[in-house]
C-alpha atoms as an extended CHARMM CRD file, in Angstrom:
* protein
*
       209  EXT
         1         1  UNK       CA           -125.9700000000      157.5760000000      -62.0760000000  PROA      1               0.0000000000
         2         2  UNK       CA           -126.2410000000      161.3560000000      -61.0850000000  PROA      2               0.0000000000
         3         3  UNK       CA           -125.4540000000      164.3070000000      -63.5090000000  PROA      3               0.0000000000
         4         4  UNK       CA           -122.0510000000      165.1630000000      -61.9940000000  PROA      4               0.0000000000
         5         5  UNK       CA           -121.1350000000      161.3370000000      -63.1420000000  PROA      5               0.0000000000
         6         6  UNK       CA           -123.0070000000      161.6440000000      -66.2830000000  PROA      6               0.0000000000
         7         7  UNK       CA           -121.3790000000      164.3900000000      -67.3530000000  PROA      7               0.0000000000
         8         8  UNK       CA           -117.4750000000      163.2600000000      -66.2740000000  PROA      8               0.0000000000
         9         9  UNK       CA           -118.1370000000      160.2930000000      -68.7180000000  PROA      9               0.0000000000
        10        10  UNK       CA           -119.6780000000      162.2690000000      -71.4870000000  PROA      10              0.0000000000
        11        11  UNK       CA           -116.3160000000      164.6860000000      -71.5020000000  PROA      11              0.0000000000
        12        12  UNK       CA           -114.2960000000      161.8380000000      -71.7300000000  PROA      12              0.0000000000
        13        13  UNK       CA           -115.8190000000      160.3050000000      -74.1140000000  PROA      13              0.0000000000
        14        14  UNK       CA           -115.7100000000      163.8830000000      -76.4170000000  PROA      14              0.0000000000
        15        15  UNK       CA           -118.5390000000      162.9560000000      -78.6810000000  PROA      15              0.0000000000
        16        16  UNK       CA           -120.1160000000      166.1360000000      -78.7230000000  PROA      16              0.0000000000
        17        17  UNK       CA           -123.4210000000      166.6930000000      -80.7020000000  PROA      17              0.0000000000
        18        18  UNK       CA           -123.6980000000      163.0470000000      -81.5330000000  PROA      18              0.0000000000
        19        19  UNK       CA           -127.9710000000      163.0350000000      -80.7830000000  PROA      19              0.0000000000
        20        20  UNK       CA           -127.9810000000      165.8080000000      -82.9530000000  PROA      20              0.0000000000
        21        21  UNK       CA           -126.3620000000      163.7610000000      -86.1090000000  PROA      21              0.0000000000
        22        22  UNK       CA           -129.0210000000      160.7540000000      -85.0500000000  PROA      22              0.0000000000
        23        23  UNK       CA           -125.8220000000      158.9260000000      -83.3950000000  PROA      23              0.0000000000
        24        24  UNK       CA           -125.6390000000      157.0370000000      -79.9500000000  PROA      24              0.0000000000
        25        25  UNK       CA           -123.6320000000      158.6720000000      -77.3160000000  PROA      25              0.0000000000
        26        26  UNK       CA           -122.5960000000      156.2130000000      -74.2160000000  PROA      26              0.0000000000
        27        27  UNK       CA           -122.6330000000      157.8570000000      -71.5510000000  PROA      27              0.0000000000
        28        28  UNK       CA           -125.8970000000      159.6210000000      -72.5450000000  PROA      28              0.0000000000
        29        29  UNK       CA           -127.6000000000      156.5160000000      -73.2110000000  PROA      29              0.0000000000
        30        30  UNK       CA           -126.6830000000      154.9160000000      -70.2340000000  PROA      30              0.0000000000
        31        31  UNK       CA           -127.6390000000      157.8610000000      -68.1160000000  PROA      31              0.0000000000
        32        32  UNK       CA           -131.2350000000      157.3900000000      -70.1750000000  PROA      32              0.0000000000
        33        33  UNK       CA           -131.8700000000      153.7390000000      -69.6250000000  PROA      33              0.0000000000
        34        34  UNK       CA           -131.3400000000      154.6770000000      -65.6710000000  PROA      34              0.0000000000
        35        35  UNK       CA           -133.4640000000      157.8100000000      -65.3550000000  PROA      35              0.0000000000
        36        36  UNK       CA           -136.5020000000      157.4690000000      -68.1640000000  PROA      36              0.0000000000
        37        37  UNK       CA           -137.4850000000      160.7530000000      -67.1800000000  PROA      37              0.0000000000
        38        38  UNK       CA           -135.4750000000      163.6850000000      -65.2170000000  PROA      38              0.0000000000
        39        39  UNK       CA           -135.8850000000      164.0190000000      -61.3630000000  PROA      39              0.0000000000
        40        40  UNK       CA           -136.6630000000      167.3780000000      -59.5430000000  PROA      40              0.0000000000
        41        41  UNK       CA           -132.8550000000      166.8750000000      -58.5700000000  PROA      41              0.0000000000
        42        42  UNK       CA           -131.9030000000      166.5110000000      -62.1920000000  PROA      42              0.0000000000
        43        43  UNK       CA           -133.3600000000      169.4420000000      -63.1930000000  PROA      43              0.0000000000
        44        44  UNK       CA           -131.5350000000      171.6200000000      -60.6340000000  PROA      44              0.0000000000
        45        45  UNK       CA           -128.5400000000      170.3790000000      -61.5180000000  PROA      45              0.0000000000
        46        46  UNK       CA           -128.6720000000      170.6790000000      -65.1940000000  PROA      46              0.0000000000
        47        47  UNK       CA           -130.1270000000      174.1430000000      -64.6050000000  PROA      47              0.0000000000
        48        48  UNK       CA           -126.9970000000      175.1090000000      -62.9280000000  PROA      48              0.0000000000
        49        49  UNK       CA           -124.7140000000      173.8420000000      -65.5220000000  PROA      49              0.0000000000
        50        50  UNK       CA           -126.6310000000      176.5100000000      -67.9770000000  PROA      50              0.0000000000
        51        51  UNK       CA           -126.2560000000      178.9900000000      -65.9290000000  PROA      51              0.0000000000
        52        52  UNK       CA           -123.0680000000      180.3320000000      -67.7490000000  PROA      52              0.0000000000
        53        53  UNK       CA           -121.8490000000      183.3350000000      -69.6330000000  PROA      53              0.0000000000
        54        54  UNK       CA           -119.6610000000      180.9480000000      -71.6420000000  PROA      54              0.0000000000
        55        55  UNK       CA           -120.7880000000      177.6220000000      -73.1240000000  PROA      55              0.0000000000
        56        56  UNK       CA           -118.2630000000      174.8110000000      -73.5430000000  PROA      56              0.0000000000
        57        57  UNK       CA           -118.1490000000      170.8710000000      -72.9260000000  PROA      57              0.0000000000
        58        58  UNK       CA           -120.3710000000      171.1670000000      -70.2050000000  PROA      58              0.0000000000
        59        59  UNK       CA           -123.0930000000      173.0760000000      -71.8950000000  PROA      59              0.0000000000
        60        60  UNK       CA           -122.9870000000      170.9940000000      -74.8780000000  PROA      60              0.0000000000
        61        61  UNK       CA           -123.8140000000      167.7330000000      -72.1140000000  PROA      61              0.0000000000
        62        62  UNK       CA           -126.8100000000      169.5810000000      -71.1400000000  PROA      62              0.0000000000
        63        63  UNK       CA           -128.1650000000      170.1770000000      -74.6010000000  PROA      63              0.0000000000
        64        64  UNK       CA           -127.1530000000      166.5710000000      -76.1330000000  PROA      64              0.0000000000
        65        65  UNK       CA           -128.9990000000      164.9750000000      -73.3360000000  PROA      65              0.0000000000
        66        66  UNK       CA           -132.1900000000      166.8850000000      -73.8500000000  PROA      66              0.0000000000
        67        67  UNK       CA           -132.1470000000      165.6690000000      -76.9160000000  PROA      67              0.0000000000
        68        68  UNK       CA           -133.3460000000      162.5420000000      -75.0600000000  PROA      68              0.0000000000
        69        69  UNK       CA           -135.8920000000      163.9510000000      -73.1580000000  PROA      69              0.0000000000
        70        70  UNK       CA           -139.2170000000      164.7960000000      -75.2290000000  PROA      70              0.0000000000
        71        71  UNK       CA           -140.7690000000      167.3340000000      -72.5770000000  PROA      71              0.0000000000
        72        72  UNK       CA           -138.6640000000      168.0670000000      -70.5890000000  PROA      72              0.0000000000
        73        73  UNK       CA           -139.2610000000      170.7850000000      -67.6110000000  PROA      73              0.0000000000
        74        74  UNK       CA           -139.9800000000      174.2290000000      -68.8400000000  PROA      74              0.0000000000
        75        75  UNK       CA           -137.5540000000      175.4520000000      -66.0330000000  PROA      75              0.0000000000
        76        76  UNK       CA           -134.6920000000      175.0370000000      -68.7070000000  PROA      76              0.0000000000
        77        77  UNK       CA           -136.2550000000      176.2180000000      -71.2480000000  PROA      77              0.0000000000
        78        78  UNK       CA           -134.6420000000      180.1360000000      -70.8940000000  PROA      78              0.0000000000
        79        79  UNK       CA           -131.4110000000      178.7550000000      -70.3030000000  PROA      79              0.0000000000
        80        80  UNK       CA           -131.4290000000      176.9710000000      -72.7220000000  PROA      80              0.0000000000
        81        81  UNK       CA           -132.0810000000      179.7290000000      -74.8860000000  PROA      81              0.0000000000
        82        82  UNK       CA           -129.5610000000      181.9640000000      -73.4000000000  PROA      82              0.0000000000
        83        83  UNK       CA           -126.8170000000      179.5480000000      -74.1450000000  PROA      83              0.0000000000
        84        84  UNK       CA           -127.5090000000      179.3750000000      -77.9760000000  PROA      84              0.0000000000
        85        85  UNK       CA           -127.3920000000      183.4340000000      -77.8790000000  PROA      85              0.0000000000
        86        86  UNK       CA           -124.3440000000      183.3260000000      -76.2680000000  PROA      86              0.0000000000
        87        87  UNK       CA           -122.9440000000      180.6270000000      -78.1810000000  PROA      87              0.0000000000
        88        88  UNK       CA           -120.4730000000      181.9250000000      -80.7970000000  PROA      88              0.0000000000
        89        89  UNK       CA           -120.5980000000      178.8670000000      -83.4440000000  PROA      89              0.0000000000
        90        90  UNK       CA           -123.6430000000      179.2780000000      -85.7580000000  PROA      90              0.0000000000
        91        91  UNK       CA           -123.3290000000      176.3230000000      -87.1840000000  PROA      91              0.0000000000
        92        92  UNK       CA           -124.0860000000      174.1650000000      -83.5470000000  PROA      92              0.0000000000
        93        93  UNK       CA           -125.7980000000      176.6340000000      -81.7190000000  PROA      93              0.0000000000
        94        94  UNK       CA           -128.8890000000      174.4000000000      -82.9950000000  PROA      94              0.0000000000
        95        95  UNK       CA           -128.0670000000      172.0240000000      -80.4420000000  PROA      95              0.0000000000
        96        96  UNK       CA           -129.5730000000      174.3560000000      -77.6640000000  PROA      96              0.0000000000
        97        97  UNK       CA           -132.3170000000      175.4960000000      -79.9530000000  PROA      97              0.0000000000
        98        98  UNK       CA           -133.3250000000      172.0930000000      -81.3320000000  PROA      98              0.0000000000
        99        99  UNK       CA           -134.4570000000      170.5820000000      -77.9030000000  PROA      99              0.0000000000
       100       100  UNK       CA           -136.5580000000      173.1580000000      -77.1560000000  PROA      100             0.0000000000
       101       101  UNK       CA           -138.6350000000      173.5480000000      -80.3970000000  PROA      101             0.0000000000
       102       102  UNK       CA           -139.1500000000      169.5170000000      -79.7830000000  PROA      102             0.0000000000
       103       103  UNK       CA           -140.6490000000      170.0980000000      -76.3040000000  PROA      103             0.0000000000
       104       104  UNK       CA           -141.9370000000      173.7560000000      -76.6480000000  PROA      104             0.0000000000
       105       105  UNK       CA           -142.3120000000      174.4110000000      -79.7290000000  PROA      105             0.0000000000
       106       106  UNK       CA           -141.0450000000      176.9410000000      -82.5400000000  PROA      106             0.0000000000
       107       107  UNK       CA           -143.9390000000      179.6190000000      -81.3630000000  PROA      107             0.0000000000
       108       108  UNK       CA           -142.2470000000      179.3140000000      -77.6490000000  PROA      108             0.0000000000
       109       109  UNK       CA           -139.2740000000      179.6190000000      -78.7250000000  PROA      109             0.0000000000
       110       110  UNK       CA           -139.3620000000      182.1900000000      -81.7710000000  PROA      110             0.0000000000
       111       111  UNK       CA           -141.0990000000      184.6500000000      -78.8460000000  PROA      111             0.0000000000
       112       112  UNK       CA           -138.7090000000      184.1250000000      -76.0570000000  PROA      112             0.0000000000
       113       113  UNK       CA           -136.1390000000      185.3340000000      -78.4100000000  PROA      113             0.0000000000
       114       114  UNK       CA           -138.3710000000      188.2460000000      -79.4740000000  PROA      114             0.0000000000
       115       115  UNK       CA           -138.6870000000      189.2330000000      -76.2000000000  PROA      115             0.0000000000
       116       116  UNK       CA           -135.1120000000      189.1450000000      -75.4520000000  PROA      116             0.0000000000
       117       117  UNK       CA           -134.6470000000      191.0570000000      -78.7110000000  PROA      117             0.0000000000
       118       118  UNK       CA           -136.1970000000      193.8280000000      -77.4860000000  PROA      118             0.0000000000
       119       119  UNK       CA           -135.2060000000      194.2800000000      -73.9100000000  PROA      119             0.0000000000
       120       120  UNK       CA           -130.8580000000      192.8140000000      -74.5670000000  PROA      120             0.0000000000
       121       121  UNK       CA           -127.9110000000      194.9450000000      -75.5650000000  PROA      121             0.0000000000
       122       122  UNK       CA           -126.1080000000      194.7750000000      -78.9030000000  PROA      122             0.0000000000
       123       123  UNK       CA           -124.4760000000      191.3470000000      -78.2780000000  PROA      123             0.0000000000
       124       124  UNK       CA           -127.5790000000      189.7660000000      -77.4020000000  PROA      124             0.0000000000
       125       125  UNK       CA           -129.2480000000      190.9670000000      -80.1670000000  PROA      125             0.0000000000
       126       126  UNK       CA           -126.5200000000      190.1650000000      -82.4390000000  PROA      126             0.0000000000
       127       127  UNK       CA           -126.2720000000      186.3990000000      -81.0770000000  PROA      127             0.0000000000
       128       128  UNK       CA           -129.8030000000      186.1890000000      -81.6920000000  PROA      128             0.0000000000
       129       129  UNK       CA           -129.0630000000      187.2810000000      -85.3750000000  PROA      129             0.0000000000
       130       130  UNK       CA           -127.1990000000      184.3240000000      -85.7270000000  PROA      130             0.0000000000
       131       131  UNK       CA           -130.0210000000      181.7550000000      -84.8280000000  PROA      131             0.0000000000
       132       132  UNK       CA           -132.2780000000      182.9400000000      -87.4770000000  PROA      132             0.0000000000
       133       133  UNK       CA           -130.8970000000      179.8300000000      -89.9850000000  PROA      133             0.0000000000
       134       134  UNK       CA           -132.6710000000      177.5220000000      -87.9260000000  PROA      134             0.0000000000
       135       135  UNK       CA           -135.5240000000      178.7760000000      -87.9770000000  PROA      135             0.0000000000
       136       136  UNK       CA           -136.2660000000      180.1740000000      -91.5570000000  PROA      136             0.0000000000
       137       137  UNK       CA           -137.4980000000      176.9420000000      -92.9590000000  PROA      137             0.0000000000
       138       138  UNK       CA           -140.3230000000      176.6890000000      -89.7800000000  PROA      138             0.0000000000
       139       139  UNK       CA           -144.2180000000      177.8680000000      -90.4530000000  PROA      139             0.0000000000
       140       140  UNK       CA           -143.6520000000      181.6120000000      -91.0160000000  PROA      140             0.0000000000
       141       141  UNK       CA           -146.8700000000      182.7610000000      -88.5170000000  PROA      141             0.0000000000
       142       142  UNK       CA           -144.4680000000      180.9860000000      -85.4610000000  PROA      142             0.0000000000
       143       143  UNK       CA           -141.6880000000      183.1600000000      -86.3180000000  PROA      143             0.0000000000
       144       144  UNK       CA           -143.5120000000      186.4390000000      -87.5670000000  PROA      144             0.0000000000
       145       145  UNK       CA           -142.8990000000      189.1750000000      -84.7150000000  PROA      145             0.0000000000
       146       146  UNK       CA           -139.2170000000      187.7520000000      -84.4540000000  PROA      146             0.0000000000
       147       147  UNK       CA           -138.2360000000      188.4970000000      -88.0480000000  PROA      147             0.0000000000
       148       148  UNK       CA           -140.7880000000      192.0700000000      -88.1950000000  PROA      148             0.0000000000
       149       149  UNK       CA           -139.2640000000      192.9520000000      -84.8610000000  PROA      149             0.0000000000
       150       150  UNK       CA           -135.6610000000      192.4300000000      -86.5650000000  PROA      150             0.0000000000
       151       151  UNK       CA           -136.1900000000      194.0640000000      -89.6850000000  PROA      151             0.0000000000
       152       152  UNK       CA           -138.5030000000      197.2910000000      -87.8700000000  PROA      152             0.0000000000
       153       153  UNK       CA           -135.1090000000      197.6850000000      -85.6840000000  PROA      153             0.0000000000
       154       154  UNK       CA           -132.5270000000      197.5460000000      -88.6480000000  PROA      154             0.0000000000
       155       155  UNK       CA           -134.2740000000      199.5680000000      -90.7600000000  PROA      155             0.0000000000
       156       156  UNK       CA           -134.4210000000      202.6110000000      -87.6180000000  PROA      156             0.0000000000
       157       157  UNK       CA           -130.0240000000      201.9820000000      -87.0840000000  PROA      157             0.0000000000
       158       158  UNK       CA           -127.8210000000      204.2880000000      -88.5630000000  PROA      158             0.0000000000
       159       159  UNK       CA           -124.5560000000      202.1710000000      -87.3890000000  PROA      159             0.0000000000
       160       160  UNK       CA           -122.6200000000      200.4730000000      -90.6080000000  PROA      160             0.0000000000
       161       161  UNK       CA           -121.6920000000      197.2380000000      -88.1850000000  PROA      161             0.0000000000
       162       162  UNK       CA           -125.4560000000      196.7320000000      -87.4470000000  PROA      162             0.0000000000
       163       163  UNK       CA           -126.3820000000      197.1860000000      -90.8120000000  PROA      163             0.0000000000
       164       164  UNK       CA           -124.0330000000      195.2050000000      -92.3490000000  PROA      164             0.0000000000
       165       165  UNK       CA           -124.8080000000      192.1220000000      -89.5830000000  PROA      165             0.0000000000
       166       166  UNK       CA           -128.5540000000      192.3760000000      -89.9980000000  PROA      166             0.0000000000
       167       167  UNK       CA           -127.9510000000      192.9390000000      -93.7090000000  PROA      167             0.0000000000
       168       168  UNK       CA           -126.8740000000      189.0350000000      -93.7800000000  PROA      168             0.0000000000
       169       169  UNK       CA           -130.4570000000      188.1590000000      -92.6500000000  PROA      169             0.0000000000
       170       170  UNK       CA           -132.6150000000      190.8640000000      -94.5650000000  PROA      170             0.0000000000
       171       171  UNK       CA           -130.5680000000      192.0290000000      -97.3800000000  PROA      171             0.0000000000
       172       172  UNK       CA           -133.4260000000      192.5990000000      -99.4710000000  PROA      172             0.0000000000
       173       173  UNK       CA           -136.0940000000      194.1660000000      -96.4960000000  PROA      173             0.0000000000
       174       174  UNK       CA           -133.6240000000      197.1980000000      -95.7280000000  PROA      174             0.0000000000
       175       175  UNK       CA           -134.2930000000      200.6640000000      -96.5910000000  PROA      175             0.0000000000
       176       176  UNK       CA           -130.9530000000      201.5270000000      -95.9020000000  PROA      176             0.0000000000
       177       177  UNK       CA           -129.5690000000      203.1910000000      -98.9620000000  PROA      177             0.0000000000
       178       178  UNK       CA           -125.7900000000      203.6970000000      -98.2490000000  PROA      178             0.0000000000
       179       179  UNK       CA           -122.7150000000      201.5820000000      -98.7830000000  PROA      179             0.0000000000
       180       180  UNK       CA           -123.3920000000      198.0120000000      -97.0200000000  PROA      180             0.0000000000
       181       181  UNK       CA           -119.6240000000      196.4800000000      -96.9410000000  PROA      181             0.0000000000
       182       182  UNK       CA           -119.0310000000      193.1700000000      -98.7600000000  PROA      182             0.0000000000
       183       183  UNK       CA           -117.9050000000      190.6670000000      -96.0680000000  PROA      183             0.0000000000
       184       184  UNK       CA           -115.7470000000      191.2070000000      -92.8500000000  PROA      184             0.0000000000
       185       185  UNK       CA           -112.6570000000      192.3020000000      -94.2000000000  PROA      185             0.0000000000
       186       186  UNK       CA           -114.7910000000      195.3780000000      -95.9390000000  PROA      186             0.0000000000
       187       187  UNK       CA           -116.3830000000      196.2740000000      -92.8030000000  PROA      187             0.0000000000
       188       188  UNK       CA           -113.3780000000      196.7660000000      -90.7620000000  PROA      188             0.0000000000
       189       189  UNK       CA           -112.2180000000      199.0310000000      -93.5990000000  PROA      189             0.0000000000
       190       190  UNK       CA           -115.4050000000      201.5560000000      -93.3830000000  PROA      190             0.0000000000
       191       191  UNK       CA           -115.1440000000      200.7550000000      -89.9110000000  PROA      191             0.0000000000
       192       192  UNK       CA           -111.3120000000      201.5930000000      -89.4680000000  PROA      192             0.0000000000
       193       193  UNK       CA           -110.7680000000      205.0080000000      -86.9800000000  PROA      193             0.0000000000
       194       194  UNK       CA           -114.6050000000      205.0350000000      -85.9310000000  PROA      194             0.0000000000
       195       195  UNK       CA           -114.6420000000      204.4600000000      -82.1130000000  PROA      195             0.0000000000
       196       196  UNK       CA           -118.3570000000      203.6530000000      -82.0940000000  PROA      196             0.0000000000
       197       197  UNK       CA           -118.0520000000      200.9680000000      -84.4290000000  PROA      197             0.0000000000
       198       198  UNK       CA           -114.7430000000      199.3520000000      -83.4910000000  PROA      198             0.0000000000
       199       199  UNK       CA           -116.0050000000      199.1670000000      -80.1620000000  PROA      199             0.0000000000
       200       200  UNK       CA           -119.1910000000      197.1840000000      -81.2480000000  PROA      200             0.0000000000
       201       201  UNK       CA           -116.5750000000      194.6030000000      -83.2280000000  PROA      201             0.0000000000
       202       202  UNK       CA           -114.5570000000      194.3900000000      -80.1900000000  PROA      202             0.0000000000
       203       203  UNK       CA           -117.7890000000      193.4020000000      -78.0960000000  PROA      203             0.0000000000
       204       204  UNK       CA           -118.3200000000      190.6750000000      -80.4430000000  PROA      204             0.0000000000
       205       205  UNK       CA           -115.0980000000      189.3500000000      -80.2350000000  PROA      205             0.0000000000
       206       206  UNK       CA           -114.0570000000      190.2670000000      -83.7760000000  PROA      206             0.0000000000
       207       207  UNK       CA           -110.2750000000      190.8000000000      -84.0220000000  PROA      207             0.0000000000
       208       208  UNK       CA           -108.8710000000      193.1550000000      -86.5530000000  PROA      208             0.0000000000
       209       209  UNK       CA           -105.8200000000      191.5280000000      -88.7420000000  PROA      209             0.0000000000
C-alpha cells in the first residue's frame, strides 16, 4: 500500500485524530502492519502533503500516522510544525505537535518554534500563541526561551489586539498597564474604527458581528 492509497482510505473512513484518543484507525493500521518503518519514498510523499498553507483531511492523515512511527525522519519535522501554526483549532493542533515531541523531543520542538517566533509575521506568531497549552505542563528548562522570548516581545507592543492575545498566555507577566479587553466581543469594541488593529483581526480570520 502506497500513501496516495493510504490516505484515500483514511478520508473515507473520517476517523480523524483517532491515535491521538489511543483508538485504532483502519486504514492507518493496515498501512503500519505493511510498512514497519517509512521508506525514503514515504517520506517524500508525506512531506509533500505538509507542504500546505491550509491544513485539512489530508494534513490530519499525515499527523495521525506519525503517531505510529516512533522516530520518524527529521525531514518532517518543520512541517510538521508549520502545520500546527497554521492550524486554526487549538484544541487539535496537538496532533501535529504531539508526534514530534515523541520523536524529537519538547527541547526540539519548544526551539523550532522560538526560532520561528522571532523571524514570522503577526499570524505566525499569533498561531504559535495558541500552541503554548500543550506545552505548559512539560519540564520548564525545555520550554524557557519560548515563553521569555514571548513575554520580552509582549511586554515591548503597544497594539491592544497583541496585548490582549498574548494577555491569554501571560496575564500576570505583563507590564502593560492600560485597559486589556475582557474577551473577543470587548476587543472589537476598543478595536472598532482603528485601521491598524482591525486589520490585524482580519489577518487572523476574526469576523466582526
Amino acid at each position: 500500500m502506497q500513501i496516495q492509497a493510504c490516505l484515500e482510505e483514511y478520508k473515507l473512513l473520517k476517523e480523524y485524530f483517532e491515535p491521538d484518543y489511543k483508538r485504532r484507525n483502519k486504514a492507518l493500521i493496515t498501512f503500519k502492519l505493511k510498512h514497519p518503518t517509512l521508506l525514503d519514498e514515504h517520506v517524500y510523499d508525506l512531506k509533500k502533503i505538509l507542504d500546505t498553507k491550509t491544513v485539512g483531511p489530508d494534513q490530519y492523515f499525515v499527523a495521525d500516522l506519525l503517531y505510529l512511527y516512533r522516530g520518524f525522519s527529521r525531514e518532517l519535522f518543520e512541517p510538521m510544525i508549520n502545520c500546527a501554526i497554521i492550524y486554526r483549532e487549538p484544541s487539535f493542533s496537538r496532533i501535529f505537535l504531539r508526534p514530534c515531541m515523541s520523536t524529537f523531543g519538547v527541547k526540539d520542538v519548544a526551539d523550532l518554534l522560538t526560532e520561528k517566533f522571532l523571524i514570522g509575521d503577526f499570524v505566525t506568531q499569533i498561531g504559535i500563541s495558541y500552541l503554548l497549552y500543550w506545552l505548559w505542563h512539560k519540564d520548564y528548562e525545555d520550554v524557557r526561551r519560548l515563553y521569555e522570548v514571548m513575554i520580552d516581545y509582549a511586554n515591548r507592543s503597544n497594539n491592544i489586539v497583541e496585548i490582549y492575545l498574548y494577555s491569554l498566555c501571560f496575564r500576570s507577566k505583563l507590564t502593560y498597564e492600560g485597559y486589556i479587553p475582557n474577551g473577543a466581543s470587548d476587543l472589537f469594541k476598543v478595536t472598532k474604527g482603528i485601521p491598524e488593529c482591525e486589520d490585524l483581526l482580519k489577518q487572523l480570520g476574526w469576523i466582526r458581528e
